[in-house]
Coordinates of C-alpha atoms in Angstrom, one line a residue:
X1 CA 116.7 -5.8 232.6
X2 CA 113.7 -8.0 232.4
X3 CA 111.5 -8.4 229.0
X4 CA 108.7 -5.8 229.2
X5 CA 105.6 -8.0 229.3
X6 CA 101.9 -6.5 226.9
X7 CA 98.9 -8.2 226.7
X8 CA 95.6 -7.5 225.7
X9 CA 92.6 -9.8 224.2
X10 CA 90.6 -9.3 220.6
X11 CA 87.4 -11.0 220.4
X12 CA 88.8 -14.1 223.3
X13 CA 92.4 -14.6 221.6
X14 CA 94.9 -13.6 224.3
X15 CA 97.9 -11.8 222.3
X16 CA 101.2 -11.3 224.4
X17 CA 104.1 -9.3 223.1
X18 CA 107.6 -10.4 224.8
X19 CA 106.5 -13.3 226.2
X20 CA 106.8 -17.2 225.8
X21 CA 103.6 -18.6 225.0
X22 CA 101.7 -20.2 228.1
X23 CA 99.2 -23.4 228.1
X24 CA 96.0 -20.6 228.0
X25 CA 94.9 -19.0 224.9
X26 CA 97.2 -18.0 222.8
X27 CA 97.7 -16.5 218.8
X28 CA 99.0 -19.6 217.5
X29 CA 96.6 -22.7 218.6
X30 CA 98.7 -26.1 218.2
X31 CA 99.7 -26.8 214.8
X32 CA 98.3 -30.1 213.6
X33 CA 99.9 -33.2 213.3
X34 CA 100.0 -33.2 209.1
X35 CA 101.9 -29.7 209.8
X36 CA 99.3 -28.0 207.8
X37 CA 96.7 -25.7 208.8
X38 CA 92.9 -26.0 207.2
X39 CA 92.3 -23.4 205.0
X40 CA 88.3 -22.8 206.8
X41 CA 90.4 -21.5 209.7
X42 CA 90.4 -18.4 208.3
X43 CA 86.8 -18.3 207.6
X44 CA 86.4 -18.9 211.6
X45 CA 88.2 -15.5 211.7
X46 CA 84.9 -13.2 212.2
X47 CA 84.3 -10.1 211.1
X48 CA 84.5 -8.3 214.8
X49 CA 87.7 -10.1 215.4
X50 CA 89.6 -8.7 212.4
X51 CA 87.9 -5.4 212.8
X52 CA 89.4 -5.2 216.5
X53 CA 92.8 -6.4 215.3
X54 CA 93.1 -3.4 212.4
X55 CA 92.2 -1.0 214.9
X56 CA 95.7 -1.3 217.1
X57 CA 97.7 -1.7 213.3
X58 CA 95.6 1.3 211.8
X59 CA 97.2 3.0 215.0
X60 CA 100.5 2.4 215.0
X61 CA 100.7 3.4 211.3
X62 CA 99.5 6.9 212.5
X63 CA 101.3 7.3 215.4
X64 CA 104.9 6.5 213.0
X65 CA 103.9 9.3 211.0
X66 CA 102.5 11.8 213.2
X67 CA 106.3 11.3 215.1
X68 CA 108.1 11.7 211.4
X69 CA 105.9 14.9 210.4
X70 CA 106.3 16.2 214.3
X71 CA 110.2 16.0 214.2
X72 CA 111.3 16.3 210.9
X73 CA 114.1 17.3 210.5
X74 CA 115.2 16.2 214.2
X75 CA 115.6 12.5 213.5
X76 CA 119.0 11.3 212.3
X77 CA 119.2 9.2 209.5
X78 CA 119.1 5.5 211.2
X79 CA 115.9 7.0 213.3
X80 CA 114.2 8.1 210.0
X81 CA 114.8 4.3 208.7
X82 CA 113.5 2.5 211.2
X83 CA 110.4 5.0 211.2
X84 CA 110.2 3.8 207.4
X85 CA 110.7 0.3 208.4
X86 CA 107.9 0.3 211.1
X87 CA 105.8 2.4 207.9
X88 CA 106.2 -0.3 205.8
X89 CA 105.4 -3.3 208.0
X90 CA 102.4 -1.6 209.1
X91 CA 101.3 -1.3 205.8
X92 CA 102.1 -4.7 205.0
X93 CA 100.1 -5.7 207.7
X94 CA 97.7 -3.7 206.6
X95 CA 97.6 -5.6 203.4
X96 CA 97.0 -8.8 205.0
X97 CA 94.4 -8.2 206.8
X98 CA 92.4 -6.8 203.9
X99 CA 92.7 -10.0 202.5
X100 CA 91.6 -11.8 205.3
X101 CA 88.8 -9.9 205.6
X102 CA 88.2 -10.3 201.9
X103 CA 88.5 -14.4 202.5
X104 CA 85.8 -14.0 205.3
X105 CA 83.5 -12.1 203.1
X106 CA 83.9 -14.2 200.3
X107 CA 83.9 -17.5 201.4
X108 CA 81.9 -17.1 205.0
X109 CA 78.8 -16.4 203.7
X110 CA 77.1 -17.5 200.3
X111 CA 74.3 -17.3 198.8
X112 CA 71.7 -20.2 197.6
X113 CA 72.7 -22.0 194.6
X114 CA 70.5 -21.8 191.6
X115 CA 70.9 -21.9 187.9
X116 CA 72.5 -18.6 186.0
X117 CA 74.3 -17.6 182.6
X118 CA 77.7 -17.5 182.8
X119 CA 77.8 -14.7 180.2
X120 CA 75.5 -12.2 182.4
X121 CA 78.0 -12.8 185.3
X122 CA 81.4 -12.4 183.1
X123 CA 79.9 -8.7 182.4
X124 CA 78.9 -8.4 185.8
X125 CA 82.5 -9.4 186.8
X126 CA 84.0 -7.2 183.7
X127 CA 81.7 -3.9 185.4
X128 CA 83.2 -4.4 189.0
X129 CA 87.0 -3.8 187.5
X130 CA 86.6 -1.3 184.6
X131 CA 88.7 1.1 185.9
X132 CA 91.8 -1.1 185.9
X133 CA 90.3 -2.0 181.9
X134 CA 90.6 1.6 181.4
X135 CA 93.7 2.1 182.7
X136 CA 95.5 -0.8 181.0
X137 CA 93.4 -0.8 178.0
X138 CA 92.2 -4.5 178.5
X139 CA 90.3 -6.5 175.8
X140 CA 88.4 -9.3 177.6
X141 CA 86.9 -11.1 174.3
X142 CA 85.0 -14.6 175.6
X143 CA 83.2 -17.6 173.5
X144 CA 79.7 -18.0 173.7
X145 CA 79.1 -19.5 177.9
X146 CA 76.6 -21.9 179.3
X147 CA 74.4 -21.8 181.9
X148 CA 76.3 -23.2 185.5
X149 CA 74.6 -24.1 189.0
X150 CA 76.4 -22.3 191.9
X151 CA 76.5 -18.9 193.9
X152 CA 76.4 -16.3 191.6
X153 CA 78.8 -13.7 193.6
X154 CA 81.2 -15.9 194.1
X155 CA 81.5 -17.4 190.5
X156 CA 81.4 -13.4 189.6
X157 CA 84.1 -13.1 191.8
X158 CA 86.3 -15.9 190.1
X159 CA 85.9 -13.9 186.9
X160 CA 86.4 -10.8 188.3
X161 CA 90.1 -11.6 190.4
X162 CA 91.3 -14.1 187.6
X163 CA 90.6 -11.5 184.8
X164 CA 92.6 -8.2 187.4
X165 CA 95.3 -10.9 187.7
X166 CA 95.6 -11.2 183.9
X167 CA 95.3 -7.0 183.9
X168 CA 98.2 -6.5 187.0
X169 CA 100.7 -8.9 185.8
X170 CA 100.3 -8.0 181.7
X171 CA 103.7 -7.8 180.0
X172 CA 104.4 -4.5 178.0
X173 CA 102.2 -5.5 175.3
X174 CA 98.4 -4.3 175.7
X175 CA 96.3 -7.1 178.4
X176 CA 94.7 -9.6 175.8
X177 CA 92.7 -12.0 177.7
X178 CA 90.0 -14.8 176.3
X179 CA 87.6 -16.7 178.9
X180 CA 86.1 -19.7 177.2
X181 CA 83.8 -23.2 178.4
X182 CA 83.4 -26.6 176.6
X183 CA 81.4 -29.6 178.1
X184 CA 84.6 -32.1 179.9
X185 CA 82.8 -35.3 180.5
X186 CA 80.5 -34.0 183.5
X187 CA 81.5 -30.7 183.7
X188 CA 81.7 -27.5 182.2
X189 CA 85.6 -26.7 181.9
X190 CA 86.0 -22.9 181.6
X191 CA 89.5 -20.9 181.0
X192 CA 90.7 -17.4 181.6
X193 CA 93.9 -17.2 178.8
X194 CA 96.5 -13.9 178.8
X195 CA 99.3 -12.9 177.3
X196 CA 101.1 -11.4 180.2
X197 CA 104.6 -12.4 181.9
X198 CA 103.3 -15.8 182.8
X199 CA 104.3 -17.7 185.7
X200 CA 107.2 -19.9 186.2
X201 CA 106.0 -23.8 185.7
X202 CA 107.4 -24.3 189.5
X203 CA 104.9 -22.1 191.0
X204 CA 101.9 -23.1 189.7
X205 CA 100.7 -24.8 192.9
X206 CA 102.3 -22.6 195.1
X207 CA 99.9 -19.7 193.6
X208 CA 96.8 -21.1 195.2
X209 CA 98.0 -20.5 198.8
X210 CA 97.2 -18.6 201.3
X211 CA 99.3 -15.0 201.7
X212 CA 101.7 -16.6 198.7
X213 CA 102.9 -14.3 196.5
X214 CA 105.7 -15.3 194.0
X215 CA 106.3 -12.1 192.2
X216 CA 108.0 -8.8 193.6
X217 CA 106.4 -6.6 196.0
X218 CA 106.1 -3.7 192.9
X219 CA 102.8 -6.2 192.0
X220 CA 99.9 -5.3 195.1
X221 CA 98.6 -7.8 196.8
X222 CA 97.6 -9.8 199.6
X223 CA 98.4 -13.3 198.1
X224 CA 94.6 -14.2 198.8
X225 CA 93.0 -13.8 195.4
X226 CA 93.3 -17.3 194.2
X227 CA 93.2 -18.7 197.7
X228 CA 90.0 -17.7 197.6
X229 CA 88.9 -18.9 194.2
X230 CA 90.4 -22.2 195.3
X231 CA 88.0 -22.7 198.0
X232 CA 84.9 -21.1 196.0
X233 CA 85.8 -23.7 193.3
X234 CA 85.9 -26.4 195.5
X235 CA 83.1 -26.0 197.0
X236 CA 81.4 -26.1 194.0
X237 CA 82.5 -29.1 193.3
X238 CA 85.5 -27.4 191.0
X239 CA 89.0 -28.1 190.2
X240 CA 90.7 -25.2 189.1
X241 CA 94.2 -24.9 187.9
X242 CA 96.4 -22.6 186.2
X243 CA 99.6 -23.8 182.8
X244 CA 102.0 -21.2 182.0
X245 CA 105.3 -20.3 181.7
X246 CA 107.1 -17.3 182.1
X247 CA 107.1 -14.8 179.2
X248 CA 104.1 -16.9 177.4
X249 CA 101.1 -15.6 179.6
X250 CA 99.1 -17.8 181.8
X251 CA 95.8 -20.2 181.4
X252 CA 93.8 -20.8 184.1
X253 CA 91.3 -23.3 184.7
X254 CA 88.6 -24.4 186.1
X255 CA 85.8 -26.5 186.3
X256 CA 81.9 -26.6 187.5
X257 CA 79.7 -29.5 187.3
X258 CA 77.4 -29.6 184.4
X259 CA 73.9 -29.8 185.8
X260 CA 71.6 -29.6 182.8
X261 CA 73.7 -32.4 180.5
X262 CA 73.0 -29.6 177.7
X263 CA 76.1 -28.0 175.5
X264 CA 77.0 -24.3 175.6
X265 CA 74.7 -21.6 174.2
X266 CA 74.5 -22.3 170.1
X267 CA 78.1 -21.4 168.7
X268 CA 79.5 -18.3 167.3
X269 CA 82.2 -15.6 166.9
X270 CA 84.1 -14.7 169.8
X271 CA 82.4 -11.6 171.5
X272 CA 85.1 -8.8 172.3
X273 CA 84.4 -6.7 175.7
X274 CA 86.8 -4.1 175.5
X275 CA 87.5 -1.1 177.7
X276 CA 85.1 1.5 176.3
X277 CA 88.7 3.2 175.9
X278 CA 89.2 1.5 172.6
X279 CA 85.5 1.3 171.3

């Protein structure tokens, strides 16, 4: 019996299910000759398209559990697993487009650069996730910061995914995390420290892709988070980097170029932004 055949087209990319792919349009354009993909081609992902391809995967996630709460009961055991196996990819898939839409969102579109403090945007960043402070009873403590050039949303952003990182993968030990920024030769080098299970010295590159996860799927996740702050760094004119090991919590770093030549804000005592939980 011959191969059904589906097609259909999202926003002019021509998907085919059960097919081998033609010379048109197809999912999967020619992969280039260094074997690795640019990561800007997921910014040329636009909104519409993405929207378009949740739609049919929103659908199919429906239609496997309006069949399960129809015949419950009906279904044998194997046909109940393979519901839960079509469940679960759906929601994976799910997962991965959130965080390409995220990427788009992030990265697509950015604001003017112009001067800010650092401090202002850390409780900015610190407001977006205080529910997950809350819940983990997080202390974010951070030295006195300077005043950076850049986007402001997405420098909040940085703040805001490297600090919920620190929060998700926290050991069994309350989430202790310092951000700090001393003048590096042109630069303003900031770091996000934790004491949570760390990450194993092998991975510490691998982190920074795109869709790469290294821990178990029990941790949530899209594996974009730090793809992201990668390219926001970077196109600051950032490096950002991350030492740990595993049981000993995790640094990361980063950098952003030091426009005014000046030192941070006049030194002090540590200031302690904890979850109103333990205030």
């Amino acid at each position: 019996m011959k191969q059904r055949r589906a097609a259909w087209r999202v926003e002019g990319i021509d998907v085919r299910v059960g097919c081998k792919p033609s010379n048109g349009p197809h999912l999967s354009p020619p992969r280039p000759a260094g074997g690795e993909w640019p990561e800007d081609i997921c910014v040329q992902l636009n909104a519409d398209a993405l929207h378009d391809l949740v739609g049919p995967v929103n659908q199919m996630r429906s239609m496997a559990d309006l069949i399960l709460k129809r015949h419950r009961g009906k279904l044998d055991d194997e046909d109940e697993t393979l519901f839960g196996f079509l469940q679960t990819s759906s929601d994976r898939l799910q997962n991965l487009l959130a965080g390409l839409r995220t990427y788009t969102r992030i990265v697509g579109r950015r604001e003017p650069y112009r001067h800010f403090d650092a401090s202002a945007i850390l409780a900015g960043a610190l407001a977006t996730i205080q529910p997950a402070m809350d819940r983990s009873e997080a202390v974010v403590t951070h030295d006195p910061l300077p005043e950076v050039y850049g986007d402001p949303s997405q420098i909040c952003y940085i703040f805001s995914s490297l600090i919920e990182n620190s929060i998700k993968f926290r050991s069994q030990s309350r989430p202790e995390i310092h951000v700090t920024a001393i003048p590096d030769e042109n630069d303003w080098l900031f770091s996000v420290c934790d004491n949570g299970i760390g990450i194993d010295p092998r991975h510490v590159e691998r982190v920074f892709g795109v869709f790469k996860r290294i821990h178990s799927e029990e941790y949530p996740g899209a594996g974009m988070g730090l793809a992201i702050a990668k390219r926001i760094i970077e196109s600051h004119g950032g490096r950002i980097w991350v030492e740990s090991h595993l049981g000993q919590g995790a640094t990361f770093f980063f950098t952003l170029p030091n426009t005014s030549g000046h030192a941070a804000h006049s030194a002090g005592a540590s200031q302690a932004m904890p979850s109103p939980a333990n205030s």
